[in-house]
Amino acid sequence: MLALYGHPFSSYTWKALIPLYALGEAFDFRHVYSGNADHDAFVAAAHPLGKFPVLVDGDTTVIEATGIIEHLAATRADALRLIPADPHEAATARMLDRVFDLSVQAAMQRVVNAHIANPQAPEPAELAGGREGLRRCYRWLEDWLGAHAIPRGVNLVSCAAAPALFYADWIERIPEDAPLLRRLRADLLILPEVAHCVEDARPFRSYFPPGAPDRD
């Protein structure tokens, strides 16, 4: 039996949940920060910074959402082609995975962290820097999508893109002059596995520090 430690509102937990839902394999979701001290303690010990998600697969413990996807791709037959078989396509998928994690999510997190640090008066420079970072990411992604195709369905890229774009758009709306990126977000949100994550996270929307919009 697989076990995934995470939180339903966490973007990186979504990233690990989406391929697990797509595989259709039974797993136990172990909710952290829900009053179960054992779950919290396990994550604190498993990850060098006590971060989730954490996957337990038999005797193997895997940390980091990208690592979890790589593990599933390596251990499940074909694993929905989570990672492309062609090495050049796989390198591109891993590149985009890093863009969504280290550029889109990082820029979004600057705004979130500013609200956490000072809910009444978030640091203006952090708010502006985070939003400008998102606008830069949006422009880059729009240009990239104009010249390249992203594989459809559940794969490393969509698992990274869906939660990143879901929450980033709450911080800084994807502009109308980025129609390809707007369409990508919309297409990702109707994937059954992503929709499952959206619905499971809905009760926690009040947790979103800048305030969750009344949509999605």
Short mmCIF file of C-alpha atoms in Angstrom, two decimals:
data_model
loop_
_atom_site.label_atom_id
_atom_site.label_comp_id
_atom_site.label_asym_id
_atom_site.label_seq_id
_atom_site.Cartn_x
_atom_site.Cartn_y
_atom_site.Cartn_z
CA MET A 1 0.00 0.00 0.00
CA LEU A 2 1.26 3.44 -0.94
CA ALA A 3 0.95 6.29 1.55
CA LEU A 4 1.20 9.98 0.74
CA TYR A 5 1.76 12.55 3.46
CA GLY A 6 0.55 16.04 2.55
CA HIS A 7 -2.13 18.68 2.84
CA PRO A 8 -5.11 19.01 0.46
CA PHE A 9 -4.51 22.75 -0.05
CA SER A 10 -0.80 22.39 -0.80
CA SER A 11 0.19 22.94 -4.43
CA TYR A 12 3.07 20.48 -4.18
CA THR A 13 0.79 17.89 -2.60
CA TRP A 14 -1.47 18.30 -5.63
CA LYS A 15 1.53 17.68 -7.84
CA ALA A 16 1.99 14.26 -6.22
CA LEU A 17 -1.71 13.46 -5.94
CA ILE A 18 -2.50 14.01 -9.63
CA PRO A 19 -0.37 11.09 -10.91
CA LEU A 20 -1.54 8.85 -8.05
CA TYR A 21 -5.17 9.51 -9.02
CA ALA A 22 -4.34 8.90 -12.67
CA LEU A 23 -2.66 5.58 -11.91
CA GLY A 24 -5.81 4.39 -10.15
CA GLU A 25 -3.67 2.66 -7.55
CA ALA A 26 -4.91 2.48 -3.96
CA PHE A 27 -3.06 4.74 -1.55
CA ASP A 28 -3.53 6.10 1.94
CA PHE A 29 -3.59 9.89 2.19
CA ARG A 30 -2.07 10.97 5.49
CA HIS A 31 -3.14 14.52 6.23
CA VAL A 32 -0.50 16.62 7.94
CA TYR A 33 -1.35 19.54 10.24
CA SER A 34 -4.69 17.91 10.96
CA GLY A 35 -4.12 16.98 14.59
CA ASN A 36 -2.30 13.72 13.92
CA ALA A 37 1.08 14.21 15.57
CA ASP A 38 2.44 10.98 14.08
CA HIS A 39 1.92 12.24 10.54
CA ASP A 40 3.59 15.55 11.32
CA ALA A 41 6.51 13.83 13.05
CA PHE A 42 7.04 11.45 10.14
CA VAL A 43 7.31 14.31 7.65
CA ALA A 44 9.60 16.25 9.98
CA ALA A 45 11.95 13.28 10.09
CA ALA A 46 11.68 12.27 6.44
CA HIS A 47 12.54 15.62 4.81
CA PRO A 48 15.60 17.72 5.68
CA LEU A 49 13.37 20.78 6.13
CA GLY A 50 10.26 18.90 7.27
CA LYS A 51 8.40 19.61 4.02
CA PHE A 52 5.71 17.59 2.29
CA PRO A 53 4.63 15.73 0.21
CA VAL A 54 6.34 12.51 1.22
CA LEU A 55 5.55 9.18 -0.43
CA VAL A 56 6.01 5.82 1.26
CA ASP A 57 6.09 2.86 -1.12
CA GLY A 58 6.80 -0.29 0.86
CA ASP A 59 10.30 0.13 2.28
CA THR A 60 11.02 3.15 0.11
CA THR A 61 10.43 6.75 1.21
CA VAL A 62 10.50 9.44 -1.47
CA ILE A 63 10.54 13.18 -0.79
CA GLU A 64 9.86 16.15 -3.11
CA ALA A 65 6.96 16.11 -5.57
CA THR A 66 9.17 15.79 -8.64
CA GLY A 67 11.02 12.90 -6.99
CA ILE A 68 7.69 11.20 -6.31
CA ILE A 69 6.67 11.48 -9.97
CA GLU A 70 10.06 10.15 -11.08
CA HIS A 71 9.65 7.24 -8.65
CA LEU A 72 6.20 6.40 -9.98
CA ALA A 73 7.46 6.60 -13.55
CA ALA A 74 10.27 4.20 -12.71
CA THR A 75 8.26 1.67 -10.72
CA ARG A 76 4.86 1.50 -12.41
CA ALA A 77 4.57 -0.12 -15.84
CA ASP A 78 4.66 2.73 -18.37
CA ALA A 79 3.16 4.88 -15.59
CA LEU A 80 0.99 6.74 -18.10
CA ARG A 81 4.20 7.96 -19.70
CA LEU A 82 4.66 10.37 -16.82
CA ILE A 83 8.16 10.93 -18.21
CA PRO A 84 8.60 10.81 -22.01
CA ALA A 85 10.52 7.80 -23.30
CA ASP A 86 12.52 9.93 -25.74
CA PRO A 87 15.49 11.42 -23.84
CA HIS A 88 15.26 14.79 -25.57
CA GLU A 89 11.54 15.07 -24.81
CA ALA A 90 12.24 13.96 -21.25
CA ALA A 91 14.82 16.73 -20.88
CA THR A 92 12.27 19.27 -22.09
CA ALA A 93 9.66 17.94 -19.66
CA ARG A 94 12.11 18.26 -16.77
CA MET A 95 13.01 21.79 -17.89
CA LEU A 96 9.36 22.85 -17.80
CA ASP A 97 8.87 21.12 -14.46
CA ARG A 98 11.61 23.37 -13.07
CA VAL A 99 10.08 26.46 -14.68
CA PHE A 100 6.73 25.85 -13.00
CA ASP A 101 8.30 25.02 -9.63
CA LEU A 102 11.24 27.41 -9.43
CA SER A 103 9.89 30.36 -11.42
CA VAL A 104 6.07 30.39 -11.33
CA GLN A 105 5.59 28.95 -7.85
CA ALA A 106 8.57 30.85 -6.44
CA ALA A 107 7.21 34.18 -7.69
CA MET A 108 3.75 33.37 -6.36
CA GLN A 109 5.21 32.39 -2.99
CA ARG A 110 6.84 35.80 -2.57
CA VAL A 111 3.37 37.35 -2.43
CA VAL A 112 2.00 34.65 -0.16
CA ASN A 113 4.95 34.94 2.22
CA ALA A 114 4.59 38.71 2.38
CA HIS A 115 0.99 38.29 3.52
CA ILE A 116 2.00 35.66 6.06
CA ALA A 117 4.77 37.86 7.46
CA ASN A 118 2.53 40.90 7.86
CA PRO A 119 -1.15 40.29 7.09
CA GLN A 120 -2.16 43.90 7.77
CA ALA A 121 0.65 45.53 5.78
CA PRO A 122 2.50 43.14 3.45
CA GLU A 123 5.85 44.44 2.23
CA PRO A 124 5.08 46.39 -0.99
CA ALA A 125 8.39 45.49 -2.61
CA GLU A 126 7.71 41.78 -2.13
CA LEU A 127 4.19 42.08 -3.53
CA ALA A 128 5.43 44.00 -6.56
CA GLY A 129 8.39 41.68 -7.09
CA GLY A 130 6.29 38.57 -6.91
CA ARG A 131 3.66 39.87 -9.31
CA GLU A 132 6.25 41.13 -11.77
CA GLY A 133 7.94 37.73 -11.59
CA LEU A 134 4.65 36.09 -12.50
CA ARG A 135 4.13 38.46 -15.43
CA ARG A 136 7.61 37.61 -16.71
CA CYS A 137 6.85 33.89 -16.38
CA TYR A 138 3.55 34.33 -18.21
CA ARG A 139 5.26 36.10 -21.12
CA TRP A 140 7.93 33.41 -21.35
CA LEU A 141 5.41 30.58 -21.19
CA GLU A 142 3.14 32.20 -23.78
CA ASP A 143 6.07 32.49 -26.18
CA TRP A 144 7.13 28.91 -25.47
CA LEU A 145 3.62 27.57 -26.04
CA GLY A 146 3.49 29.44 -29.34
CA ALA A 147 6.37 27.34 -30.62
CA HIS A 148 5.97 24.03 -28.79
CA ALA A 149 3.30 21.57 -27.73
CA ILE A 150 2.82 20.18 -24.25
CA PRO A 151 1.77 16.51 -24.10
CA ARG A 152 -1.88 16.11 -23.16
CA GLY A 153 -3.09 14.22 -20.12
CA VAL A 154 -1.28 13.51 -16.88
CA ASN A 155 2.50 13.74 -17.10
CA LEU A 156 5.38 15.49 -15.38
CA VAL A 157 4.63 18.82 -17.07
CA SER A 158 0.90 18.86 -16.39
CA CYS A 159 1.45 17.72 -12.79
CA ALA A 160 3.73 20.72 -12.26
CA ALA A 161 1.72 23.20 -14.33
CA ALA A 162 -1.76 22.56 -12.92
CA PRO A 163 -1.19 23.59 -9.29
CA ALA A 164 1.29 26.32 -10.23
CA LEU A 165 -1.08 28.02 -12.66
CA PHE A 166 -4.12 27.44 -10.46
CA TYR A 167 -2.70 29.41 -7.55
CA ALA A 168 -0.56 31.86 -9.55
CA ASP A 169 -3.66 33.11 -11.35
CA TRP A 170 -5.17 33.90 -7.95
CA ILE A 171 -2.22 36.20 -7.26
CA GLU A 172 -1.82 37.75 -10.72
CA ARG A 173 -4.41 37.00 -13.39
CA ILE A 174 -3.01 35.53 -16.57
CA PRO A 175 -3.57 38.40 -19.02
CA GLU A 176 -5.82 38.25 -22.05
CA ASP A 177 -2.80 38.72 -24.29
CA ALA A 178 -1.59 35.28 -23.14
CA PRO A 179 -4.44 33.21 -24.66
CA LEU A 180 -2.39 30.02 -24.99
CA LEU A 181 -1.47 30.05 -21.32
CA ARG A 182 -5.04 30.89 -20.31
CA ARG A 183 -6.25 27.93 -22.35
CA LEU A 184 -3.63 25.66 -20.84
CA ARG A 185 -4.80 26.53 -17.33
CA ALA A 186 -8.43 25.94 -18.28
CA ASP A 187 -7.64 22.62 -19.95
CA LEU A 188 -5.67 21.43 -16.93
CA LEU A 189 -8.47 22.28 -14.52
CA ILE A 190 -10.92 20.01 -16.33
CA LEU A 191 -8.65 16.96 -16.05
CA PRO A 192 -10.51 14.66 -13.60
CA GLU A 193 -7.42 14.22 -11.44
CA VAL A 194 -6.91 17.98 -11.13
CA ALA A 195 -10.62 18.61 -10.54
CA HIS A 196 -10.42 16.07 -7.70
CA CYS A 197 -7.65 18.12 -6.06
CA VAL A 198 -9.57 21.38 -6.53
CA GLU A 199 -12.66 19.98 -4.83
CA ASP A 200 -10.77 18.38 -1.95
CA ALA A 201 -9.00 21.70 -1.31
CA ARG A 202 -12.14 23.83 -1.43
CA PRO A 203 -12.84 23.69 2.36
CA PHE A 204 -9.39 25.21 3.02
CA ARG A 205 -9.65 28.29 0.80
CA SER A 206 -9.81 30.60 3.78
CA TYR A 207 -6.19 29.58 4.45
CA PHE A 208 -4.95 31.43 1.35
CA PRO A 209 -3.14 34.41 2.91
CA PRO A 210 -3.89 37.02 0.20
CA GLY A 211 -7.54 35.88 0.13
CA ALA A 212 -9.00 33.37 -2.32
CA PRO A 213 -11.06 34.78 -5.20
CA ASP A 214 -14.66 33.67 -5.65
CA ARG A 215 -14.01 31.55 -8.72
CA ASP A 216 -12.54 28.25 -9.87
#
